[in-house]
Amino acid sequence: MSAGDDQPWENVSRFPDFLEHLEGQGGATVSGIVDRIEADIDMDGVVYHDRGIRSPGYDATFVPESEGDRLRPAFSVELNAVGPRSIWAVFDATLSWDFYLLESAGIAAIAWVSDEEYNAEEAGMFLSKHDALAAGRFSFGTFIYADEDWQEQLALIEGTDTPAFLQRDDGSTLVPTSQSDFYNVVNSTPTEFRTNGGGAPAHLGLLELEVTID
């Protein structure tokens, strides 16, 4: 479980039965979720976060996936990405997932963490998922930005040929120069990302990950 923005979150609230609602509605966007819960959150865009890999977009959509060839229930997250980028991920819905709204001064996020991930990576340091999330410990999320903060995220990637940038453990940001540079940094390939989530361990529940640019 990697740190999100590695900052304490002032408010952490769990969405009850998120995947069940997603199945019933056929999908949900981050902007739609923010509107529906009437949260006092301004949104100009989001940044998809996957274990430190980040890419900005104008919105993100959660969709329940048919079992198909996977032979297991799944859900996906697709970013309405900036420019000709393709950013999406597929997760194993048989894990015990919880979805949370995180809020702090000037920033918010939607994060999702499974019991399996928490037990494998954080249970020794935190008494609950809630405590781990409040400390900024989560592998997957969509950060919500507005105004100048959103413009700063855009500026990191606009005019580049990289599909995503990387948040280091020390909080600094690395912006690769191209897609090949990005995959050299993460020591993987687009095919490996797409077929096994870039070698993600089973407890993360990440089945597929697409991070490319045309």
CSV table of C-alpha atoms in Angstrom, one decimal:
chain,number,residue,atom,x,y,z
A,1,MET,CA,0.0,0.0,0.0
A,2,SER,CA,1.7,3.1,-1.2
A,3,ALA,CA,1.2,6.6,0.2
A,4,GLY,CA,-1.3,8.7,-1.6
A,5,ASP,CA,-0.2,12.3,-1.1
A,6,ASP,CA,1.4,11.1,2.1
A,7,GLN,CA,-0.6,13.6,4.1
A,8,PRO,CA,-3.0,13.3,6.9
A,9,TRP,CA,-6.6,13.5,5.7
A,10,GLU,CA,-8.9,15.5,8.0
A,11,ASN,CA,-12.1,13.7,7.0
A,12,VAL,CA,-12.4,10.0,6.0
A,13,SER,CA,-15.9,8.7,5.2
A,14,ARG,CA,-16.8,5.3,3.8
A,15,PHE,CA,-19.3,4.8,0.9
A,16,PRO,CA,-21.7,2.0,2.0
A,17,ASP,CA,-22.2,-0.8,-0.6
A,18,PHE,CA,-20.3,1.1,-3.4
A,19,LEU,CA,-20.0,-1.9,-5.7
A,20,GLU,CA,-23.6,-2.9,-5.2
A,21,HIS,CA,-24.7,0.6,-6.2
A,22,LEU,CA,-22.3,0.5,-9.1
A,23,GLU,CA,-23.8,-2.7,-10.4
A,24,GLY,CA,-27.4,-1.4,-10.0
A,25,GLN,CA,-26.6,1.9,-11.8
A,26,GLY,CA,-24.3,0.5,-14.5
A,27,GLY,CA,-21.5,2.9,-13.7
A,28,ALA,CA,-20.6,6.2,-11.9
A,29,THR,CA,-18.3,9.1,-12.6
A,30,VAL,CA,-16.3,11.0,-10.0
A,31,SER,CA,-18.1,14.2,-10.8
A,32,GLY,CA,-21.4,12.4,-10.5
A,33,ILE,CA,-20.5,11.0,-7.1
A,34,VAL,CA,-19.4,14.4,-5.9
A,35,ASP,CA,-22.7,16.0,-7.1
A,36,ARG,CA,-24.9,13.2,-5.6
A,37,ILE,CA,-23.5,13.4,-2.1
A,38,GLU,CA,-23.6,17.2,-2.2
A,39,ALA,CA,-20.1,17.5,-0.9
A,40,ASP,CA,-18.6,20.9,-0.7
A,41,ILE,CA,-15.9,20.0,-3.2
A,42,ASP,CA,-14.8,22.0,-6.2
A,43,MET,CA,-13.7,20.0,-9.2
A,44,ASP,CA,-12.0,20.9,-12.4
A,45,GLY,CA,-10.3,17.6,-12.9
A,46,VAL,CA,-8.9,14.5,-11.3
A,47,VAL,CA,-5.6,12.7,-11.1
A,48,TYR,CA,-5.7,8.9,-11.2
A,49,HIS,CA,-3.3,7.4,-8.7
A,50,ASP,CA,-1.9,3.8,-8.9
A,51,ARG,CA,0.9,3.1,-6.5
A,52,GLY,CA,2.6,6.4,-7.3
A,53,ILE,CA,1.8,6.4,-11.0
A,54,ARG,CA,-0.3,9.4,-11.8
A,55,SER,CA,-2.1,10.8,-14.8
A,56,PRO,CA,-4.5,13.8,-14.9
A,57,GLY,CA,-7.9,13.7,-16.6
A,58,TYR,CA,-11.1,15.6,-16.7
A,59,ASP,CA,-13.1,12.9,-14.9
A,60,ALA,CA,-13.0,9.2,-14.2
A,61,THR,CA,-15.7,6.5,-14.6
A,62,PHE,CA,-16.2,3.3,-12.5
A,63,VAL,CA,-18.0,0.5,-14.4
A,64,PRO,CA,-19.0,-3.0,-13.4
A,65,GLU,CA,-17.4,-5.5,-15.8
A,66,SER,CA,-19.0,-8.7,-17.2
A,67,GLU,CA,-17.0,-11.8,-16.3
A,68,GLY,CA,-16.2,-12.8,-19.8
A,69,ASP,CA,-12.8,-14.5,-20.2
A,70,ARG,CA,-11.8,-13.5,-16.7
A,71,LEU,CA,-14.3,-15.9,-15.1
A,72,ARG,CA,-14.6,-13.7,-12.1
A,73,PRO,CA,-16.6,-10.5,-11.3
A,74,ALA,CA,-14.6,-7.3,-11.9
A,75,PHE,CA,-14.9,-3.5,-12.0
A,76,SER,CA,-12.9,-1.0,-14.0
A,77,VAL,CA,-11.9,2.6,-13.7
A,78,GLU,CA,-11.3,4.6,-16.8
A,79,LEU,CA,-9.8,8.1,-16.9
A,80,ASN,CA,-11.1,10.8,-19.3
A,81,ALA,CA,-7.4,11.6,-19.8
A,82,VAL,CA,-5.7,14.8,-20.9
A,83,GLY,CA,-4.6,14.5,-24.5
A,84,PRO,CA,-4.2,11.2,-26.5
A,85,ARG,CA,-3.6,9.1,-23.4
A,86,SER,CA,-5.4,5.8,-22.5
A,87,ILE,CA,-5.5,5.2,-18.7
A,88,TRP,CA,-7.7,2.4,-17.3
A,89,ALA,CA,-7.5,-0.4,-14.8
A,90,VAL,CA,-9.5,-3.5,-14.0
A,91,PHE,CA,-9.9,-4.9,-10.5
A,92,ASP,CA,-11.0,-8.2,-9.0
A,93,ALA,CA,-14.5,-7.6,-7.5
A,94,THR,CA,-14.3,-10.8,-5.4
A,95,LEU,CA,-12.0,-9.1,-3.0
A,96,SER,CA,-13.5,-7.2,0.0
A,97,TRP,CA,-13.4,-3.6,-1.2
A,98,ASP,CA,-14.2,-0.5,0.6
A,99,PHE,CA,-14.5,2.9,-1.1
A,100,TYR,CA,-13.8,6.2,0.8
A,101,LEU,CA,-14.1,9.9,0.3
A,102,LEU,CA,-11.1,11.7,1.7
A,103,GLU,CA,-11.1,15.4,2.4
A,104,SER,CA,-8.5,17.9,3.7
A,105,ALA,CA,-7.9,21.6,3.2
A,106,GLY,CA,-8.1,22.3,-0.6
A,107,ILE,CA,-8.1,18.7,-1.8
A,108,ALA,CA,-10.3,15.6,-1.9
A,109,ALA,CA,-10.0,12.1,-3.2
A,110,ILE,CA,-11.9,8.9,-3.7
A,111,ALA,CA,-9.8,5.9,-2.7
A,112,TRP,CA,-10.5,2.2,-2.7
A,113,VAL,CA,-8.8,-0.4,-0.5
A,114,SER,CA,-9.5,-4.1,0.0
A,115,ASP,CA,-9.3,-6.1,3.2
A,116,GLU,CA,-6.7,-8.3,1.6
A,117,GLU,CA,-4.4,-5.3,0.8
A,118,TYR,CA,-4.9,-3.8,4.3
A,119,ASN,CA,-4.2,-7.1,6.0
A,120,ALA,CA,-1.0,-7.7,3.9
A,121,GLU,CA,0.5,-4.3,4.1
A,122,GLU,CA,-0.9,-2.1,6.8
A,123,ALA,CA,-2.6,-4.1,9.6
A,124,GLY,CA,0.7,-4.2,11.6
A,125,MET,CA,0.9,-0.4,11.8
A,126,PHE,CA,-2.8,0.7,11.8
A,127,LEU,CA,-5.8,-0.5,13.8
A,128,SER,CA,-8.2,-0.1,10.9
A,129,LYS,CA,-8.5,0.8,7.2
A,130,HIS,CA,-9.9,4.1,8.3
A,131,ASP,CA,-6.7,4.9,10.2
A,132,ALA,CA,-4.5,3.8,7.3
A,133,LEU,CA,-6.5,6.0,4.9
A,134,ALA,CA,-6.4,9.0,7.2
A,135,ALA,CA,-2.6,8.6,7.2
A,136,GLY,CA,-2.5,8.7,3.4
A,137,ARG,CA,-1.9,5.0,2.9
A,138,PHE,CA,-3.6,3.7,-0.1
A,139,SER,CA,-2.6,2.3,-3.5
A,140,PHE,CA,-5.5,3.4,-5.7
A,141,GLY,CA,-7.5,6.6,-5.9
A,142,THR,CA,-8.6,9.6,-7.8
A,143,PHE,CA,-7.4,13.0,-6.4
A,144,ILE,CA,-9.9,15.8,-7.1
A,145,TYR,CA,-8.4,19.2,-8.0
A,146,ALA,CA,-9.7,22.7,-8.8
A,147,ASP,CA,-8.4,26.1,-9.8
A,148,GLU,CA,-4.7,26.7,-9.5
A,149,ASP,CA,-4.0,23.2,-8.1
A,150,TRP,CA,-5.6,21.6,-11.2
A,151,GLN,CA,-3.6,23.9,-13.5
A,152,GLU,CA,-0.4,22.7,-11.7
A,153,GLN,CA,-1.3,19.1,-12.4
A,154,LEU,CA,-2.0,19.9,-16.1
A,155,ALA,CA,1.2,21.7,-16.4
A,156,LEU,CA,3.2,18.6,-15.4
A,157,ILE,CA,2.0,16.6,-18.4
A,158,GLU,CA,0.8,18.9,-21.1
A,159,GLY,CA,3.3,19.2,-23.9
A,160,THR,CA,5.0,15.9,-22.9
A,161,ASP,CA,4.9,12.5,-24.6
A,162,THR,CA,4.6,10.5,-21.4
A,163,PRO,CA,1.4,8.7,-20.4
A,164,ALA,CA,1.8,9.5,-16.7
A,165,PHE,CA,4.2,10.9,-14.2
A,166,LEU,CA,5.5,9.4,-11.0
A,167,GLN,CA,5.2,10.5,-7.4
A,168,ARG,CA,8.3,9.3,-5.5
A,169,ASP,CA,8.2,8.2,-1.9
A,170,ASP,CA,9.9,11.4,-0.8
A,171,GLY,CA,7.0,13.4,-2.3
A,172,SER,CA,9.0,14.7,-5.3
A,173,THR,CA,7.6,14.2,-8.9
A,174,LEU,CA,9.3,12.5,-11.8
A,175,VAL,CA,8.0,13.3,-15.3
A,176,PRO,CA,9.4,10.9,-17.9
A,177,THR,CA,10.1,12.3,-21.4
A,178,SER,CA,8.2,9.6,-23.4
A,179,GLN,CA,6.3,6.4,-23.1
A,180,SER,CA,9.5,4.3,-23.5
A,181,ASP,CA,11.1,6.4,-20.8
A,182,PHE,CA,8.1,5.8,-18.5
A,183,TYR,CA,8.3,2.1,-18.9
A,184,ASN,CA,12.1,2.1,-18.4
A,185,VAL,CA,11.5,3.9,-15.1
A,186,VAL,CA,8.8,1.4,-13.9
A,187,ASN,CA,10.8,-1.5,-15.2
A,188,SER,CA,7.9,-3.0,-17.2
A,189,THR,CA,6.2,-3.0,-20.5
A,190,PRO,CA,2.7,-2.0,-21.8
A,191,THR,CA,1.9,-5.7,-22.3
A,192,GLU,CA,2.9,-6.6,-18.7
A,193,PHE,CA,0.8,-3.8,-17.4
A,194,ARG,CA,-2.2,-4.8,-19.5
A,195,THR,CA,-2.0,-8.5,-18.6
A,196,ASN,CA,-1.1,-8.5,-14.9
A,197,GLY,CA,-1.2,-5.0,-13.7
A,198,GLY,CA,2.5,-4.6,-14.0
A,199,GLY,CA,3.3,-7.6,-11.8
A,200,ALA,CA,0.9,-6.4,-9.0
A,201,PRO,CA,0.7,-8.9,-6.1
A,202,ALA,CA,-2.6,-10.8,-5.8
A,203,HIS,CA,-3.7,-9.0,-2.7
A,204,LEU,CA,-3.9,-5.7,-4.6
A,205,GLY,CA,-6.6,-7.2,-6.8
A,206,LEU,CA,-5.4,-5.4,-9.9
A,207,LEU,CA,-6.0,-7.6,-13.0
A,208,GLU,CA,-5.2,-5.2,-15.9
A,209,LEU,CA,-3.7,-1.8,-16.2
A,210,GLU,CA,-3.4,0.4,-19.3
A,211,VAL,CA,-1.1,3.4,-19.3
A,212,THR,CA,-0.3,4.5,-22.8
A,213,ILE,CA,-0.2,7.5,-25.1
A,214,ASP,CA,-0.9,7.5,-28.9
